């Protein structure tokens, strides 16, 4: 499995959609949203990071149980850390990381000002006006920890404005 992570608005999903690959792409947020819609009456995916952390963790566990049964040629579209009103929490806790066969850990990121602009221009999402620079720094810390824990390489891809192809090309190389 290749775990692709990034800040909301870094362009993670856009990069993944542009790949030329036979890997199956699974979006963690979609899998969580299906469960939360049914069990907690959540109506908007951007509400999910605001519910009590214990509940988020309960659903996170259910999603990882589902993912651990999937094959190797999978790219997971997820978050390195989730920014909640109560602080950051790991998107890929070690207890689940050890259940997966991880080939690479990829962080897709972008300059703070570009992320801010993309969030403002995305009417379909309710993205927070939080400290993007801090979240990005935290993500890099978590990324290094995930890499040290699994032994899988960490790759940082900067998705610069107007240079989507370059970001896609770098990701494509990881797929071999
Ligand atoms: P996205 O559409 O990728 O921004 O994801 C939507 C939401 O899914 C995020 O804001 C989080 O609430 C949740 N989410 C995604 N990945 C994870 C994860 N690994 N652990 C916990 N929550 C996650
Ligand atoms: Mg996305």
mmCIF file of N, CA, C and O in Angstrom, residues 125-159:
data_model
loop_
_atom_site.group_PDB
_atom_site.id
_atom_site.type_symbol
_atom_site.label_atom_id
_atom_site.label_comp_id
_atom_site.label_asym_id
_atom_site.label_seq_id
_atom_site.Cartn_x
_atom_site.Cartn_y
_atom_site.Cartn_z
ATOM 1 N N UNK A 125 -16.300 22.904 -0.133
ATOM 2 C CA UNK A 125 -15.794 22.425 1.149
ATOM 3 C C UNK A 125 -15.814 23.529 2.194
ATOM 4 O O UNK A 125 -15.688 24.703 1.861
ATOM 5 N N UNK A 126 -15.967 23.118 3.473
ATOM 6 C CA UNK A 126 -15.913 24.107 4.560
ATOM 7 C C UNK A 126 -14.574 23.939 5.246
ATOM 8 O O UNK A 126 -14.423 23.188 6.206
ATOM 9 N N UNK A 127 -13.578 24.589 4.699
ATOM 10 C CA UNK A 127 -12.237 24.405 5.226
ATOM 11 C C UNK A 127 -11.905 25.490 6.235
ATOM 12 O O UNK A 127 -12.347 26.627 6.106
ATOM 13 N N UNK A 128 -11.163 25.116 7.254
ATOM 14 C CA UNK A 128 -10.910 26.055 8.345
ATOM 15 C C UNK A 128 -9.842 27.064 7.984
ATOM 16 O O UNK A 128 -9.003 26.833 7.126
ATOM 17 N N UNK A 129 -9.885 28.161 8.727
ATOM 18 C CA UNK A 129 -8.859 29.172 8.560
ATOM 19 C C UNK A 129 -7.855 28.974 9.699
ATOM 20 O O UNK A 129 -7.630 29.855 10.510
ATOM 21 N N UNK A 130 -7.287 27.782 9.783
ATOM 22 C CA UNK A 130 -6.377 27.506 10.897
ATOM 23 C C UNK A 130 -4.941 27.827 10.487
ATOM 24 O O UNK A 130 -4.697 28.348 9.402
ATOM 25 N N UNK A 131 -4.009 27.538 11.368
ATOM 26 C CA UNK A 131 -2.603 27.841 11.099
ATOM 27 C C UNK A 131 -2.034 26.758 10.166
ATOM 28 O O UNK A 131 -1.616 25.685 10.611
ATOM 29 N N UNK A 132 -2.052 27.073 8.882
ATOM 30 C CA UNK A 132 -1.662 26.098 7.857
ATOM 31 C C UNK A 132 -0.177 25.717 7.990
ATOM 32 O O UNK A 132 0.193 24.545 7.861
ATOM 33 N N UNK A 133 0.649 26.711 8.280
ATOM 34 C CA UNK A 133 2.088 26.453 8.427
ATOM 35 C C UNK A 133 2.368 25.481 9.563
ATOM 36 O O UNK A 133 3.180 24.552 9.423
ATOM 37 N N UNK A 134 1.674 25.666 10.661
ATOM 38 C CA UNK A 134 1.861 24.769 11.805
ATOM 39 C C UNK A 134 1.388 23.360 11.465
ATOM 40 O O UNK A 134 2.067 22.372 11.753
ATOM 41 N N UNK A 135 0.223 23.274 10.824
ATOM 42 C CA UNK A 135 -0.306 21.947 10.467
ATOM 43 C C UNK A 135 0.679 21.220 9.540
ATOM 44 O O UNK A 135 0.925 20.023 9.683
ATOM 45 N N UNK A 136 1.264 21.958 8.607
ATOM 46 C CA UNK A 136 2.219 21.357 7.681
ATOM 47 C C UNK A 136 3.474 20.854 8.414
ATOM 48 O O UNK A 136 3.993 19.776 8.121
ATOM 49 N N UNK A 137 3.917 21.662 9.382
ATOM 50 C CA UNK A 137 5.092 21.240 10.182
ATOM 51 C C UNK A 137 4.776 19.980 10.982
ATOM 52 O O UNK A 137 5.583 19.054 11.052
ATOM 53 N N UNK A 138 3.596 19.969 11.582
ATOM 54 C CA UNK A 138 3.171 18.790 12.345
ATOM 55 C C UNK A 138 3.119 17.571 11.428
ATOM 56 O O UNK A 138 3.587 16.493 11.781
ATOM 57 N N UNK A 139 2.569 17.770 10.226
ATOM 58 C CA UNK A 139 2.470 16.653 9.280
ATOM 59 C C UNK A 139 3.841 16.064 8.965
ATOM 60 O O UNK A 139 3.995 14.845 8.867
ATOM 61 N N UNK A 140 4.837 16.929 8.818
ATOM 62 C CA UNK A 140 6.184 16.423 8.500
ATOM 63 C C UNK A 140 6.747 15.621 9.670
ATOM 64 O O UNK A 140 7.443 14.622 9.475
ATOM 65 N N UNK A 141 6.418 16.066 10.878
ATOM 66 C CA UNK A 141 6.844 15.308 12.065
ATOM 67 C C UNK A 141 6.199 13.927 12.095
ATOM 68 O O UNK A 141 6.863 12.905 12.293
ATOM 69 N N UNK A 142 4.897 13.893 11.859
ATOM 70 C CA UNK A 142 4.189 12.602 11.843
ATOM 71 C C UNK A 142 4.717 11.717 10.703
ATOM 72 O O UNK A 142 4.902 10.517 10.879
ATOM 73 N N UNK A 143 4.967 12.312 9.556
ATOM 74 C CA UNK A 143 5.466 11.549 8.400
ATOM 75 C C UNK A 143 6.779 10.839 8.747
ATOM 76 O O UNK A 143 6.959 9.647 8.462
ATOM 77 N N UNK A 144 7.694 11.578 9.376
ATOM 78 C CA UNK A 144 8.983 10.993 9.759
ATOM 79 C C UNK A 144 8.777 9.852 10.755
ATOM 80 O O UNK A 144 9.436 8.805 10.665
ATOM 81 N N UNK A 145 7.837 10.038 11.660
ATOM 82 C CA UNK A 145 7.574 8.979 12.654
ATOM 83 C C UNK A 145 7.010 7.733 11.964
ATOM 84 O O UNK A 145 7.448 6.608 12.254
ATOM 85 N N UNK A 146 6.092 7.915 11.032
ATOM 86 C CA UNK A 146 5.508 6.759 10.326
ATOM 87 C C UNK A 146 6.604 6.014 9.550
ATOM 88 O O UNK A 146 6.610 4.787 9.485
ATOM 89 N N UNK A 147 7.522 6.784 8.959
ATOM 90 C CA UNK A 147 8.594 6.176 8.172
ATOM 91 C C UNK A 147 9.555 5.398 9.071
ATOM 92 O O UNK A 147 9.952 4.274 8.756
ATOM 93 N N UNK A 148 9.910 6.005 10.203
ATOM 94 C CA UNK A 148 10.816 5.317 11.134
ATOM 95 C C UNK A 148 10.160 4.046 11.671
ATOM 96 O O UNK A 148 10.815 3.018 11.844
ATOM 97 N N UNK A 149 8.872 4.092 11.895
ATOM 98 C CA UNK A 149 8.152 2.944 12.468
ATOM 99 C C UNK A 149 8.053 1.791 11.482
ATOM 100 O O UNK A 149 8.222 0.629 11.844
ATOM 101 N N UNK A 150 7.788 2.117 10.207
ATOM 102 C CA UNK A 150 7.560 1.053 9.211
ATOM 103 C C UNK A 150 8.822 0.680 8.444
ATOM 104 O O UNK A 150 8.897 -0.389 7.867
ATOM 105 N N UNK A 151 9.768 1.620 8.359
ATOM 106 C CA UNK A 151 10.933 1.404 7.491
ATOM 107 C C UNK A 151 10.623 1.774 6.042
ATOM 108 O O UNK A 151 11.474 1.637 5.167
ATOM 109 N N UNK A 152 9.415 2.246 5.777
ATOM 110 C CA UNK A 152 9.048 2.645 4.396
ATOM 111 C C UNK A 152 9.566 4.059 4.128
ATOM 112 O O UNK A 152 9.603 4.892 5.033
ATOM 113 N N UNK A 153 9.975 4.334 2.877
ATOM 114 C CA UNK A 153 10.497 5.674 2.584
ATOM 115 C C UNK A 153 9.425 6.754 2.666
ATOM 116 O O UNK A 153 8.262 6.512 2.342
ATOM 117 N N UNK A 154 9.868 7.925 3.096
ATOM 118 C CA UNK A 154 8.984 9.092 3.140
ATOM 119 C C UNK A 154 9.316 9.969 1.947
ATOM 120 O O UNK A 154 10.486 10.238 1.658
ATOM 121 N N UNK A 155 8.298 10.404 1.234
ATOM 122 C CA UNK A 155 8.497 11.283 0.071
ATOM 123 C C UNK A 155 7.640 12.532 0.266
ATOM 124 O O UNK A 155 6.466 12.431 0.614
ATOM 125 N N UNK A 156 8.259 13.698 0.060
ATOM 126 C CA UNK A 156 7.497 14.944 0.155
ATOM 127 C C UNK A 156 7.366 15.521 -1.253
ATOM 128 O O UNK A 156 8.365 15.724 -1.941
ATOM 129 N N UNK A 157 6.145 15.738 -1.678
ATOM 130 C CA UNK A 157 5.899 16.304 -3.007
ATOM 131 C C UNK A 157 5.261 17.682 -2.839
ATOM 132 O O UNK A 157 4.218 17.816 -2.191
ATOM 133 N N UNK A 158 5.915 18.698 -3.424
ATOM 134 C CA UNK A 158 5.355 20.046 -3.348
ATOM 135 C C UNK A 158 4.533 20.287 -4.616
ATOM 136 O O UNK A 158 5.054 20.246 -5.724
ATOM 137 N N UNK A 159 3.238 20.493 -4.402
ATOM 138 C CA UNK A 159 2.314 20.684 -5.525
ATOM 139 C C UNK A 159 2.170 22.184 -5.797
ATOM 140 O O UNK A 159 1.247 22.830 -5.325
#
